[in-house]
PDB file of C-alpha atoms in Angstrom:
ATOM      1  CA  UNK L   1     127.798  91.939  59.448  1.00  0.00           C
ATOM      2  CA  UNK L   2     127.698  88.822  57.281  1.00  0.00           C
ATOM      3  CA  UNK L   3     124.677  88.014  55.156  1.00  0.00           C
ATOM      4  CA  UNK L   4     122.469  85.287  56.678  1.00  0.00           C
ATOM      5  CA  UNK L   5     122.905  81.693  55.501  1.00  0.00           C
ATOM      6  CA  UNK L   6     120.366  80.604  52.891  1.00  0.00           C
ATOM      7  CA  UNK L   7     118.402  78.365  55.288  1.00  0.00           C
ATOM      8  CA  UNK L   8     118.386  81.075  57.958  1.00  0.00           C
ATOM      9  CA  UNK L   9     117.285  83.654  55.405  1.00  0.00           C
ATOM     10  CA  UNK L  10     114.487  81.398  54.148  1.00  0.00           C
ATOM     11  CA  UNK L  11     113.177  80.900  57.673  1.00  0.00           C
ATOM     12  CA  UNK L  12     113.310  84.618  58.414  1.00  0.00           C
ATOM     13  CA  UNK L  13     111.661  85.392  55.078  1.00  0.00           C
ATOM     14  CA  UNK L  14     108.734  83.087  55.853  1.00  0.00           C
ATOM     15  CA  UNK L  15     108.188  84.843  59.181  1.00  0.00           C
ATOM     16  CA  UNK L  16     108.404  88.171  57.373  1.00  0.00           C
ATOM     17  CA  UNK L  17     105.918  87.290  54.641  1.00  0.00           C
ATOM     18  CA  UNK L  18     103.403  86.044  57.201  1.00  0.00           C
ATOM     19  CA  UNK L  19     103.744  89.267  59.204  1.00  0.00           C
ATOM     20  CA  UNK L  20     103.371  91.375  56.047  1.00  0.00           C
ATOM     21  CA  UNK L  21     100.086  89.658  55.169  1.00  0.00           C
ATOM     22  CA  UNK L  22      98.720  90.538  58.609  1.00  0.00           C
ATOM     23  CA  UNK L  23      99.946  94.147  58.453  1.00  0.00           C
ATOM     24  CA  UNK L  24      98.423  94.700  55.026  1.00  0.00           C
ATOM     25  CA  UNK L  25      95.110  93.515  56.440  1.00  0.00           C
ATOM     26  CA  UNK L  26      95.593  95.775  59.475  1.00  0.00           C
ATOM     27  CA  UNK L  27      95.879  98.874  57.286  1.00  0.00           C
ATOM     28  CA  UNK L  28      92.823  97.973  55.199  1.00  0.00           C
ATOM     29  CA  UNK L  29      90.720  97.099  58.261  1.00  0.00           C
ATOM     30  CA  UNK L  30      91.837 100.253  60.105  1.00  0.00           C
ATOM     31  CA  UNK L  31      90.855 102.398  57.131  1.00  0.00           C
ATOM     32  CA  UNK L  32      87.493 100.622  56.987  1.00  0.00           C
ATOM     33  CA  UNK L  33      86.903 101.218  60.682  1.00  0.00           C
ATOM     34  CA  UNK L  34      87.812 104.913  60.884  1.00  0.00           C
ATOM     35  CA  UNK L  35      85.796 105.794  57.765  1.00  0.00           C
ATOM     36  CA  UNK L  36      82.614 103.973  58.833  1.00  0.00           C
ATOM     37  CA  UNK L  37      81.436 103.364  62.388  1.00  0.00           C
ATOM     38  CA  UNK L  38      84.521 103.844  64.575  1.00  0.00           C
ATOM     39  CA  UNK L  39      86.972 106.597  65.501  1.00  0.00           C
ATOM     40  CA  UNK L  40      90.766 106.198  65.617  1.00  0.00           C
ATOM     41  CA  UNK L  41      90.506 106.247  69.417  1.00  0.00           C
ATOM     42  CA  UNK L  42      87.919 103.427  69.324  1.00  0.00           C
ATOM     43  CA  UNK L  43      90.135 101.257  67.123  1.00  0.00           C
ATOM     44  CA  UNK L  44      93.110 101.708  69.466  1.00  0.00           C
ATOM     45  CA  UNK L  45      90.892 101.047  72.487  1.00  0.00           C
ATOM     46  CA  UNK L  46      89.581  97.789  71.027  1.00  0.00           C
ATOM     47  CA  UNK L  47      93.069  96.683  70.032  1.00  0.00           C
ATOM     48  CA  UNK L  48      94.715  97.099  73.403  1.00  0.00           C
ATOM     49  CA  UNK L  49      91.781  96.033  75.552  1.00  0.00           C
ATOM     50  CA  UNK L  50      91.940  92.656  73.777  1.00  0.00           C
ATOM     51  CA  UNK L  51      95.726  92.328  73.391  1.00  0.00           C
ATOM     52  CA  UNK L  52      96.479  93.721  76.851  1.00  0.00           C
ATOM     53  CA  UNK L  53      94.246  91.205  78.611  1.00  0.00           C
ATOM     54  CA  UNK L  54      95.528  88.277  76.524  1.00  0.00           C
ATOM     55  CA  UNK L  55      99.189  89.165  77.104  1.00  0.00           C
ATOM     56  CA  UNK L  56      98.921  90.151  80.774  1.00  0.00           C
ATOM     57  CA  UNK L  57      99.902  86.648  81.997  1.00  0.00           C
ATOM     58  CA  UNK L  58     102.989  86.731  79.767  1.00  0.00           C
ATOM     59  CA  UNK L  59     104.114  90.077  81.183  1.00  0.00           C
ATOM     60  CA  UNK L  60     103.361  88.990  84.749  1.00  0.00           C
ATOM     61  CA  UNK L  61     105.575  85.945  84.230  1.00  0.00           C
ATOM     62  CA  UNK L  62     108.466  87.632  82.380  1.00  0.00           C
ATOM     63  CA  UNK L  63     108.414  91.210  83.690  1.00  0.00           C
ATOM     64  CA  UNK L  64     109.494  94.449  82.000  1.00  0.00           C
ATOM     65  CA  UNK L  65     113.088  93.306  81.361  1.00  0.00           C
ATOM     66  CA  UNK L  66     114.398  96.532  82.883  1.00  0.00           C
ATOM     67  CA  UNK L  67     117.826  94.974  83.314  1.00  0.00           C
ATOM     68  CA  UNK L  68     118.130  94.767  79.516  1.00  0.00           C
ATOM     69  CA  UNK L  69     115.883  97.603  78.323  1.00  0.00           C
ATOM     70  CA  UNK L  70     116.017 100.288  80.986  1.00  0.00           C
ATOM     71  CA  UNK L  71     113.124 102.723  81.199  1.00  0.00           C
ATOM     72  CA  UNK L  72     114.151 104.318  77.900  1.00  0.00           C
ATOM     73  CA  UNK L  73     113.874 100.978  76.122  1.00  0.00           C
ATOM     74  CA  UNK L  74     110.512 100.229  77.727  1.00  0.00           C
ATOM     75  CA  UNK L  75     109.247 103.635  76.591  1.00  0.00           C
ATOM     76  CA  UNK L  76     110.521 102.983  73.053  1.00  0.00           C
ATOM     77  CA  UNK L  77     108.647  99.679  72.901  1.00  0.00           C
ATOM     78  CA  UNK L  78     105.379 101.051  74.324  1.00  0.00           C
ATOM     79  CA  UNK L  79     105.463 104.057  71.994  1.00  0.00           C
ATOM     80  CA  UNK L  80     106.741 102.171  68.964  1.00  0.00           C
ATOM     81  CA  UNK L  81     104.245  99.311  68.863  1.00  0.00           C
ATOM     82  CA  UNK L  82     101.716 100.493  71.415  1.00  0.00           C
ATOM     83  CA  UNK L  83      98.930 103.057  71.456  1.00  0.00           C
ATOM     84  CA  UNK L  84     100.983 106.081  70.233  1.00  0.00           C
ATOM     85  CA  UNK L  85     102.000 104.306  67.009  1.00  0.00           C
ATOM     86  CA  UNK L  86      98.480 102.985  66.391  1.00  0.00           C
ATOM     87  CA  UNK L  87      96.942 106.429  66.915  1.00  0.00           C
ATOM     88  CA  UNK L  88      99.429 108.043  64.524  1.00  0.00           C
ATOM     89  CA  UNK L  89      98.484 105.541  61.811  1.00  0.00           C
ATOM     90  CA  UNK L  90      94.731 105.637  62.440  1.00  0.00           C
ATOM     91  CA  UNK L  91      94.501 109.435  62.551  1.00  0.00           C
ATOM     92  CA  UNK L  92      96.630 109.564  59.406  1.00  0.00           C
ATOM     93  CA  UNK L  93      94.095 107.309  57.689  1.00  0.00           C
ATOM     94  CA  UNK L  94      91.470 110.006  58.228  1.00  0.00           C
ATOM     95  CA  UNK L  95      93.431 112.269  55.874  1.00  0.00           C
ATOM     96  CA  UNK L  96      95.072 109.898  53.398  1.00  0.00           C
ATOM     97  CA  UNK L  97      94.079 106.576  51.798  1.00  0.00           C
ATOM     98  CA  UNK L  98      95.265 103.165  52.911  1.00  0.00           C
ATOM     99  CA  UNK L  99      97.663 102.887  49.957  1.00  0.00           C
ATOM    100  CA  UNK L 100      99.551 105.931  51.240  1.00  0.00           C
ATOM    101  CA  UNK L 101      99.653 104.508  54.749  1.00  0.00           C
ATOM    102  CA  UNK L 102     101.058 101.268  53.392  1.00  0.00           C
ATOM    103  CA  UNK L 103     103.694 103.131  51.384  1.00  0.00           C
ATOM    104  CA  UNK L 104     104.895 105.671  53.937  1.00  0.00           C
ATOM    105  CA  UNK L 105     104.581 103.874  57.280  1.00  0.00           C
ATOM    106  CA  UNK L 106     106.145 100.470  56.545  1.00  0.00           C
ATOM    107  CA  UNK L 107     107.648 101.594  53.226  1.00  0.00           C
ATOM    108  CA  UNK L 108     110.053 104.283  54.446  1.00  0.00           C
ATOM    109  CA  UNK L 109     110.485 102.842  57.947  1.00  0.00           C
ATOM    110  CA  UNK L 110     113.367 100.487  56.951  1.00  0.00           C
ATOM    111  CA  UNK L 111     115.486 103.546  56.125  1.00  0.00           C
ATOM    112  CA  UNK L 112     114.810 104.925  59.605  1.00  0.00           C
ATOM    113  CA  UNK L 113     115.690 101.570  61.157  1.00  0.00           C
ATOM    114  CA  UNK L 114     118.885 101.343  59.100  1.00  0.00           C
ATOM    115  CA  UNK L 115     120.048 104.771  60.275  1.00  0.00           C
ATOM    116  CA  UNK L 116     119.257 104.022  63.935  1.00  0.00           C
ATOM    117  CA  UNK L 117     120.748 100.523  63.730  1.00  0.00           C
ATOM    118  CA  UNK L 118     123.947 101.911  62.220  1.00  0.00           C
ATOM    119  CA  UNK L 119     124.222 104.470  65.038  1.00  0.00           C
ATOM    120  CA  UNK L 120     123.155 102.267  67.959  1.00  0.00           C
ATOM    121  CA  UNK L 121     123.844  98.666  66.910  1.00  0.00           C
ATOM    122  CA  UNK L 122     126.764  99.404  64.553  1.00  0.00           C
ATOM    123  CA  UNK L 123     125.073  97.524  61.689  1.00  0.00           C
ATOM    124  CA  UNK L 124     127.028  98.461  58.526  1.00  0.00           C
ATOM    125  CA  UNK L 125     125.720 100.011  55.312  1.00  0.00           C
ATOM    126  CA  UNK L 126     126.846  97.535  52.656  1.00  0.00           C
ATOM    127  CA  UNK L 127     126.546  98.468  48.949  1.00  0.00           C
ATOM    128  CA  UNK L 128     123.665  96.005  48.533  1.00  0.00           C
ATOM    129  CA  UNK L 129     121.878  97.435  51.570  1.00  0.00           C
ATOM    130  CA  UNK L 130     122.321 101.028  50.390  1.00  0.00           C
ATOM    131  CA  UNK L 131     121.003 100.207  46.911  1.00  0.00           C
ATOM    132  CA  UNK L 132     118.080  98.291  48.373  1.00  0.00           C
ATOM    133  CA  UNK L 133     117.106 101.145  50.691  1.00  0.00           C
ATOM    134  CA  UNK L 134     117.184 103.545  47.735  1.00  0.00           C
ATOM    135  CA  UNK L 135     114.809 101.271  45.797  1.00  0.00           C
ATOM    136  CA  UNK L 136     112.445 100.943  48.771  1.00  0.00           C
ATOM    137  CA  UNK L 137     112.218 104.698  49.348  1.00  0.00           C
ATOM    138  CA  UNK L 138     111.871 105.456  45.623  1.00  0.00           C
ATOM    139  CA  UNK L 139     109.100 102.893  45.219  1.00  0.00           C
ATOM    140  CA  UNK L 140     107.226 104.079  48.309  1.00  0.00           C
ATOM    141  CA  UNK L 141     107.395 107.737  47.289  1.00  0.00           C
ATOM    142  CA  UNK L 142     106.287 106.809  43.756  1.00  0.00           C
ATOM    143  CA  UNK L 143     103.113 105.147  45.049  1.00  0.00           C
ATOM    144  CA  UNK L 144     102.163 108.313  46.935  1.00  0.00           C
ATOM    145  CA  UNK L 145     103.177 110.600  44.067  1.00  0.00           C
ATOM    146  CA  UNK L 146     101.145 108.682  41.483  1.00  0.00           C
ATOM    147  CA  UNK L 147      97.971 108.471  43.573  1.00  0.00           C
ATOM    148  CA  UNK L 148      98.128 111.572  45.770  1.00  0.00           C
ATOM    149  CA  UNK L 149      96.830 115.122  45.483  1.00  0.00           C
ATOM    150  CA  UNK L 150     100.252 116.691  46.026  1.00  0.00           C
ATOM    151  CA  UNK L 151     101.825 118.686  48.816  1.00  0.00           C
ATOM    152  CA  UNK L 152      99.885 121.308  50.712  1.00  0.00           C
ATOM    153  CA  UNK L 153      96.643 119.307  50.832  1.00  0.00           C
ATOM    154  CA  UNK L 154      94.967 117.532  53.730  1.00  0.00           C
ATOM    155  CA  UNK L 155      96.707 114.349  52.616  1.00  0.00           C
ATOM    156  CA  UNK L 156     100.022 115.889  53.662  1.00  0.00           C
ATOM    157  CA  UNK L 157      98.853 115.720  57.285  1.00  0.00           C
ATOM    158  CA  UNK L 158      98.279 112.004  56.889  1.00  0.00           C
ATOM    159  CA  UNK L 159     101.673 111.584  55.227  1.00  0.00           C
ATOM    160  CA  UNK L 160     103.435 113.324  58.136  1.00  0.00           C
ATOM    161  CA  UNK L 161     101.625 111.124  60.657  1.00  0.00           C
ATOM    162  CA  UNK L 162     102.568 107.951  58.749  1.00  0.00           C
ATOM    163  CA  UNK L 163     106.234 108.995  58.753  1.00  0.00           C
ATOM    164  CA  UNK L 164     106.061 109.741  62.484  1.00  0.00           C
ATOM    165  CA  UNK L 165     104.616 106.261  63.045  1.00  0.00           C
ATOM    166  CA  UNK L 166     107.521 104.807  61.076  1.00  0.00           C
ATOM    167  CA  UNK L 167     110.013 106.671  63.260  1.00  0.00           C
ATOM    168  CA  UNK L 168     108.604 105.417  66.576  1.00  0.00           C
ATOM    169  CA  UNK L 169     108.403 101.886  65.121  1.00  0.00           C
ATOM    170  CA  UNK L 170     112.082 102.143  64.179  1.00  0.00           C
ATOM    171  CA  UNK L 171     112.901 103.052  67.792  1.00  0.00           C
ATOM    172  CA  UNK L 172     110.954  99.982  68.954  1.00  0.00           C
ATOM    173  CA  UNK L 173     112.805  97.701  66.527  1.00  0.00           C
ATOM    174  CA  UNK L 174     116.254  98.873  67.590  1.00  0.00           C
ATOM    175  CA  UNK L 175     115.364  98.706  71.295  1.00  0.00           C
ATOM    176  CA  UNK L 176     114.064  95.146  70.910  1.00  0.00           C
ATOM    177  CA  UNK L 177     117.123  94.040  68.937  1.00  0.00           C
ATOM    178  CA  UNK L 178     119.572  95.703  71.330  1.00  0.00           C
ATOM    179  CA  UNK L 179     117.988  94.011  74.354  1.00  0.00           C
ATOM    180  CA  UNK L 180     117.703  90.651  72.516  1.00  0.00           C
ATOM    181  CA  UNK L 181     114.007  90.644  73.385  1.00  0.00           C
ATOM    182  CA  UNK L 182     111.753  88.127  71.651  1.00  0.00           C
ATOM    183  CA  UNK L 183     108.635  89.281  69.798  1.00  0.00           C
ATOM    184  CA  UNK L 184     106.071  87.928  72.266  1.00  0.00           C
ATOM    185  CA  UNK L 185     107.765  89.597  75.234  1.00  0.00           C
ATOM    186  CA  UNK L 186     107.946  92.924  73.377  1.00  0.00           C
ATOM    187  CA  UNK L 187     104.298  92.605  72.334  1.00  0.00           C
ATOM    188  CA  UNK L 188     103.303  91.975  75.954  1.00  0.00           C
ATOM    189  CA  UNK L 189     105.154  95.074  77.180  1.00  0.00           C
ATOM    190  CA  UNK L 190     103.548  97.243  74.488  1.00  0.00           C
ATOM    191  CA  UNK L 191     100.029  95.859  74.874  1.00  0.00           C
ATOM    192  CA  UNK L 192      99.851  95.863  78.670  1.00  0.00           C
ATOM    193  CA  UNK L 193     101.580  99.245  78.831  1.00  0.00           C
ATOM    194  CA  UNK L 194      98.966 100.670  76.473  1.00  0.00           C
ATOM    195  CA  UNK L 195      96.182  98.962  78.427  1.00  0.00           C
ATOM    196  CA  UNK L 196      97.334 100.667  81.627  1.00  0.00           C
ATOM    197  CA  UNK L 197      98.215 104.089  80.173  1.00  0.00           C
ATOM    198  CA  UNK L 198      95.741 104.554  77.309  1.00  0.00           C
ATOM    199  CA  UNK L 199      92.555 102.671  78.229  1.00  0.00           C
ATOM    200  CA  UNK L 200      91.694 104.743  81.358  1.00  0.00           C
ATOM    201  CA  UNK L 201      92.030 108.000  79.409  1.00  0.00           C
ATOM    202  CA  UNK L 202      90.018 106.565  76.514  1.00  0.00           C
ATOM    203  CA  UNK L 203      87.272 105.338  78.864  1.00  0.00           C
ATOM    204  CA  UNK L 204      86.907 108.766  80.499  1.00  0.00           C
ATOM    205  CA  UNK L 205      86.887 110.700  77.214  1.00  0.00           C
ATOM    206  CA  UNK L 206      84.909 108.345  74.962  1.00  0.00           C
ATOM    207  CA  UNK L 207      82.802 106.523  77.526  1.00  0.00           C
ATOM    208  CA  UNK L 208      80.762 103.630  76.147  1.00  0.00           C
ATOM    209  CA  UNK L 209      80.204 105.243  72.752  1.00  0.00           C
ATOM    210  CA  UNK L 210      82.032 102.422  70.988  1.00  0.00           C
ATOM    211  CA  UNK L 211      79.173 100.085  71.912  1.00  0.00           C
ATOM    212  CA  UNK L 212      76.940 101.980  69.475  1.00  0.00           C
ATOM    213  CA  UNK L 213      78.939 100.557  66.572  1.00  0.00           C
ATOM    214  CA  UNK L 214      77.681  97.384  64.856  1.00  0.00           C
ATOM    215  CA  UNK L 215      78.839  94.268  66.748  1.00  0.00           C
ATOM    216  CA  UNK L 216      80.416  92.804  63.610  1.00  0.00           C
ATOM    217  CA  UNK L 217      82.549  95.936  63.173  1.00  0.00           C
ATOM    218  CA  UNK L 218      83.784  95.653  66.753  1.00  0.00           C
ATOM    219  CA  UNK L 219      84.456  91.923  66.379  1.00  0.00           C
ATOM    220  CA  UNK L 220      86.432  92.466  63.160  1.00  0.00           C
ATOM    221  CA  UNK L 221      88.664  95.046  64.818  1.00  0.00           C
ATOM    222  CA  UNK L 222      89.069  92.862  67.916  1.00  0.00           C
ATOM    223  CA  UNK L 223      90.323  89.894  65.887  1.00  0.00           C
ATOM    224  CA  UNK L 224      92.470  91.760  63.346  1.00  0.00           C
ATOM    225  CA  UNK L 225      93.811  94.432  65.698  1.00  0.00           C
ATOM    226  CA  UNK L 226      93.833  92.750  69.094  1.00  0.00           C
ATOM    227  CA  UNK L 227      94.931  89.238  68.124  1.00  0.00           C
ATOM    228  CA  UNK L 228      96.512  89.109  64.669  1.00  0.00           C
ATOM    229  CA  UNK L 229      98.266  92.496  64.541  1.00  0.00           C
ATOM    230  CA  UNK L 230      99.099  93.159  68.191  1.00  0.00           C
ATOM    231  CA  UNK L 231     100.184  89.606  69.047  1.00  0.00           C
ATOM    232  CA  UNK L 232     100.713  87.224  66.117  1.00  0.00           C
ATOM    233  CA  UNK L 233     102.377  89.716  63.750  1.00  0.00           C
ATOM    234  CA  UNK L 234     104.693  91.064  66.455  1.00  0.00           C
ATOM    235  CA  UNK L 235     105.701  87.533  67.423  1.00  0.00           C
ATOM    236  CA  UNK L 236     106.545  86.803  63.774  1.00  0.00           C
ATOM    237  CA  UNK L 237     108.351  90.136  63.456  1.00  0.00           C
ATOM    238  CA  UNK L 238     110.459  89.494  66.549  1.00  0.00           C
ATOM    239  CA  UNK L 239     111.588  86.109  65.249  1.00  0.00           C
ATOM    240  CA  UNK L 240     112.365  87.605  61.844  1.00  0.00           C
ATOM    241  CA  UNK L 241     114.494  90.383  63.397  1.00  0.00           C
ATOM    242  CA  UNK L 242     116.320  87.775  65.456  1.00  0.00           C
ATOM    243  CA  UNK L 243     117.253  85.892  62.265  1.00  0.00           C
ATOM    244  CA  UNK L 244     117.859  88.751  59.813  1.00  0.00           C
ATOM    245  CA  UNK L 245     118.962  91.626  62.066  1.00  0.00           C
ATOM    246  CA  UNK L 246     117.211  94.934  62.779  1.00  0.00           C
ATOM    247  CA  UNK L 247     117.666  96.442  59.310  1.00  0.00           C
ATOM    248  CA  UNK L 248     117.102  93.216  57.397  1.00  0.00           C
ATOM    249  CA  UNK L 249     114.003  92.331  59.381  1.00  0.00           C
ATOM    250  CA  UNK L 250     112.529  95.809  59.106  1.00  0.00           C
ATOM    251  CA  UNK L 251     113.039  95.763  55.347  1.00  0.00           C
ATOM    252  CA  UNK L 252     110.453  93.008  54.984  1.00  0.00           C
ATOM    253  CA  UNK L 253     107.797  95.341  56.366  1.00  0.00           C
ATOM    254  CA  UNK L 254     108.272  97.440  53.217  1.00  0.00           C
ATOM    255  CA  UNK L 255     106.516  94.674  51.283  1.00  0.00           C
ATOM    256  CA  UNK L 256     103.278  95.840  52.915  1.00  0.00           C
ATOM    257  CA  UNK L 257     102.439  98.343  50.117  1.00  0.00           C
ATOM    258  CA  UNK L 258     102.709  95.546  47.560  1.00  0.00           C
ATOM    259  CA  UNK L 259     100.585  93.203  49.656  1.00  0.00           C
ATOM    260  CA  UNK L 260      98.071  95.985  50.309  1.00  0.00           C
ATOM    261  CA  UNK L 261      97.768  96.562  46.563  1.00  0.00           C
ATOM    262  CA  UNK L 262      97.178  92.848  45.978  1.00  0.00           C
ATOM    263  CA  UNK L 263      94.573  92.729  48.749  1.00  0.00           C
ATOM    264  CA  UNK L 264      92.900  95.800  47.287  1.00  0.00           C
ATOM    265  CA  UNK L 265      92.783  94.058  43.923  1.00  0.00           C
ATOM    266  CA  UNK L 266      91.302  90.876  45.393  1.00  0.00           C
ATOM    267  CA  UNK L 267      88.912  92.408  47.937  1.00  0.00           C
ATOM    268  CA  UNK L 268      88.049  95.866  46.619  1.00  0.00           C
ATOM    269  CA  UNK L 269      88.613  95.428  42.888  1.00  0.00           C
ATOM    270  CA  UNK L 270      91.147  98.280  42.869  1.00  0.00           C
ATOM    271  CA  UNK L 271      93.543  97.581  39.998  1.00  0.00           C
ATOM    272  CA  UNK L 272      96.954  99.276  40.393  1.00  0.00           C
ATOM    273  CA  UNK L 273      98.123 101.374  37.454  1.00  0.00           C
ATOM    274  CA  UNK L 274     101.310 100.526  35.539  1.00  0.00           C
ATOM    275  CA  UNK L 275     103.387 102.947  37.620  1.00  0.00           C
ATOM    276  CA  UNK L 276     102.190 101.264  40.811  1.00  0.00           C
ATOM    277  CA  UNK L 277     103.400  97.879  39.580  1.00  0.00           C
ATOM    278  CA  UNK L 278     106.833  99.340  38.789  1.00  0.00           C
ATOM    279  CA  UNK L 279     106.999 100.868  42.263  1.00  0.00           C
ATOM    280  CA  UNK L 280     105.957  97.557  43.830  1.00  0.00           C
ATOM    281  CA  UNK L 281     108.680  95.762  41.857  1.00  0.00           C
ATOM    282  CA  UNK L 282     111.291  98.290  43.048  1.00  0.00           C
ATOM    283  CA  UNK L 283     110.209  97.853  46.673  1.00  0.00           C
ATOM    284  CA  UNK L 284     110.301  94.061  46.383  1.00  0.00           C
ATOM    285  CA  UNK L 285     113.824  94.028  44.925  1.00  0.00           C
ATOM    286  CA  UNK L 286     114.967  96.534  47.540  1.00  0.00           C
ATOM    287  CA  UNK L 287     113.564  94.419  50.367  1.00  0.00           C
ATOM    288  CA  UNK L 288     115.425  91.362  49.101  1.00  0.00           C
ATOM    289  CA  UNK L 289     118.712  93.269  48.980  1.00  0.00           C
ATOM    290  CA  UNK L 290     118.374  94.980  52.371  1.00  0.00           C
ATOM    291  CA  UNK L 291     117.093  91.917  54.222  1.00  0.00           C
ATOM    292  CA  UNK L 292     120.166  89.877  53.320  1.00  0.00           C
ATOM    293  CA  UNK L 293     118.811  87.690  50.557  1.00  0.00           C
ATOM    294  CA  UNK L 294     121.471  85.448  48.975  1.00  0.00           C
ATOM    295  CA  UNK L 295     123.050  87.221  46.003  1.00  0.00           C
ATOM    296  CA  UNK L 296     124.311  85.511  42.836  1.00  0.00           C
ATOM    297  CA  UNK L 297     128.041  84.751  42.837  1.00  0.00           C
ATOM    298  CA  UNK L 298     129.856  86.639  40.100  1.00  0.00           C
ATOM    299  CA  UNK L 299     132.454  84.726  38.008  1.00  0.00           C
ATOM    300  CA  UNK L 300     135.398  86.396  39.773  1.00  0.00           C
ATOM    301  CA  UNK L 301     133.962  85.659  43.218  1.00  0.00           C
ATOM    302  CA  UNK L 302     133.252  82.056  42.204  1.00  0.00           C
ATOM    303  CA  UNK L 303     136.883  81.653  41.101  1.00  0.00           C
ATOM    304  CA  UNK L 304     138.146  83.000  44.436  1.00  0.00           C
ATOM    305  CA  UNK L 305     135.883  80.621  46.347  1.00  0.00           C
ATOM    306  CA  UNK L 306     137.129  77.703  44.228  1.00  0.00           C
ATOM    307  CA  UNK L 307     140.746  78.561  44.991  1.00  0.00           C
ATOM    308  CA  UNK L 308     140.002  78.598  48.701  1.00  0.00           C
TER     309      UNK L 308
END
């Protein structure tokens, strides 16, 4: 697969950076919610009650796209960006801090997407892509290693859940790319599917307990989770994947740990240590390489191009 043209890459990169800003906020706001007045089940319920209702007209108009997805593809999309993925992340945030969620969920996920895309979509592993994936994984693991309590602790449960969330998201990405589904259509399938399958169970188990939370807490989750993350970010992500490919688009999500660190610095006053900055730099360089960023032309390559 050829690297994207510079203008195409720039457009895809802008979509990716916008989505990353939203996802970094999603992790911080989710952590805030599950450690204060809401449970992971409440956060997921708020998210899909809002997004499901807003996107219901879109799904009613465009359908499930079974001719392109099949039931397996529909299941991959509902699980990968619907309630199962959100619950994996939110429950993980009960055991591990937001920085770990940012590192392991979106940080390692591009590797999972690359493996699935190579097997299903036949996207090749170029030298630049392989080196970039190595940098992304190394940087993500370094963030956890430098700030974590080590293996065998309660944080390990959170780490496993974050990785599981990354795996189901990878399945969603490949299914969307294979079916040539746009981001809004995929978001509608995931949101309405979760509204139908998850909300009734949540209502029976949790009842109206969520209404005991402060109204501002509920409103914050409704806007960030139900509108920005479940609709706007997925629309941006779908357009980015369409421009950069499954692996290249997914790689941009790995910038979330860096953006989360910057948001933590600005909002919470949490200053990353020197090792964190090195890890963030490694992730950023890796994302550029994997996503298809234009590479400098070496003298020999420039000479060959001149001769042509």
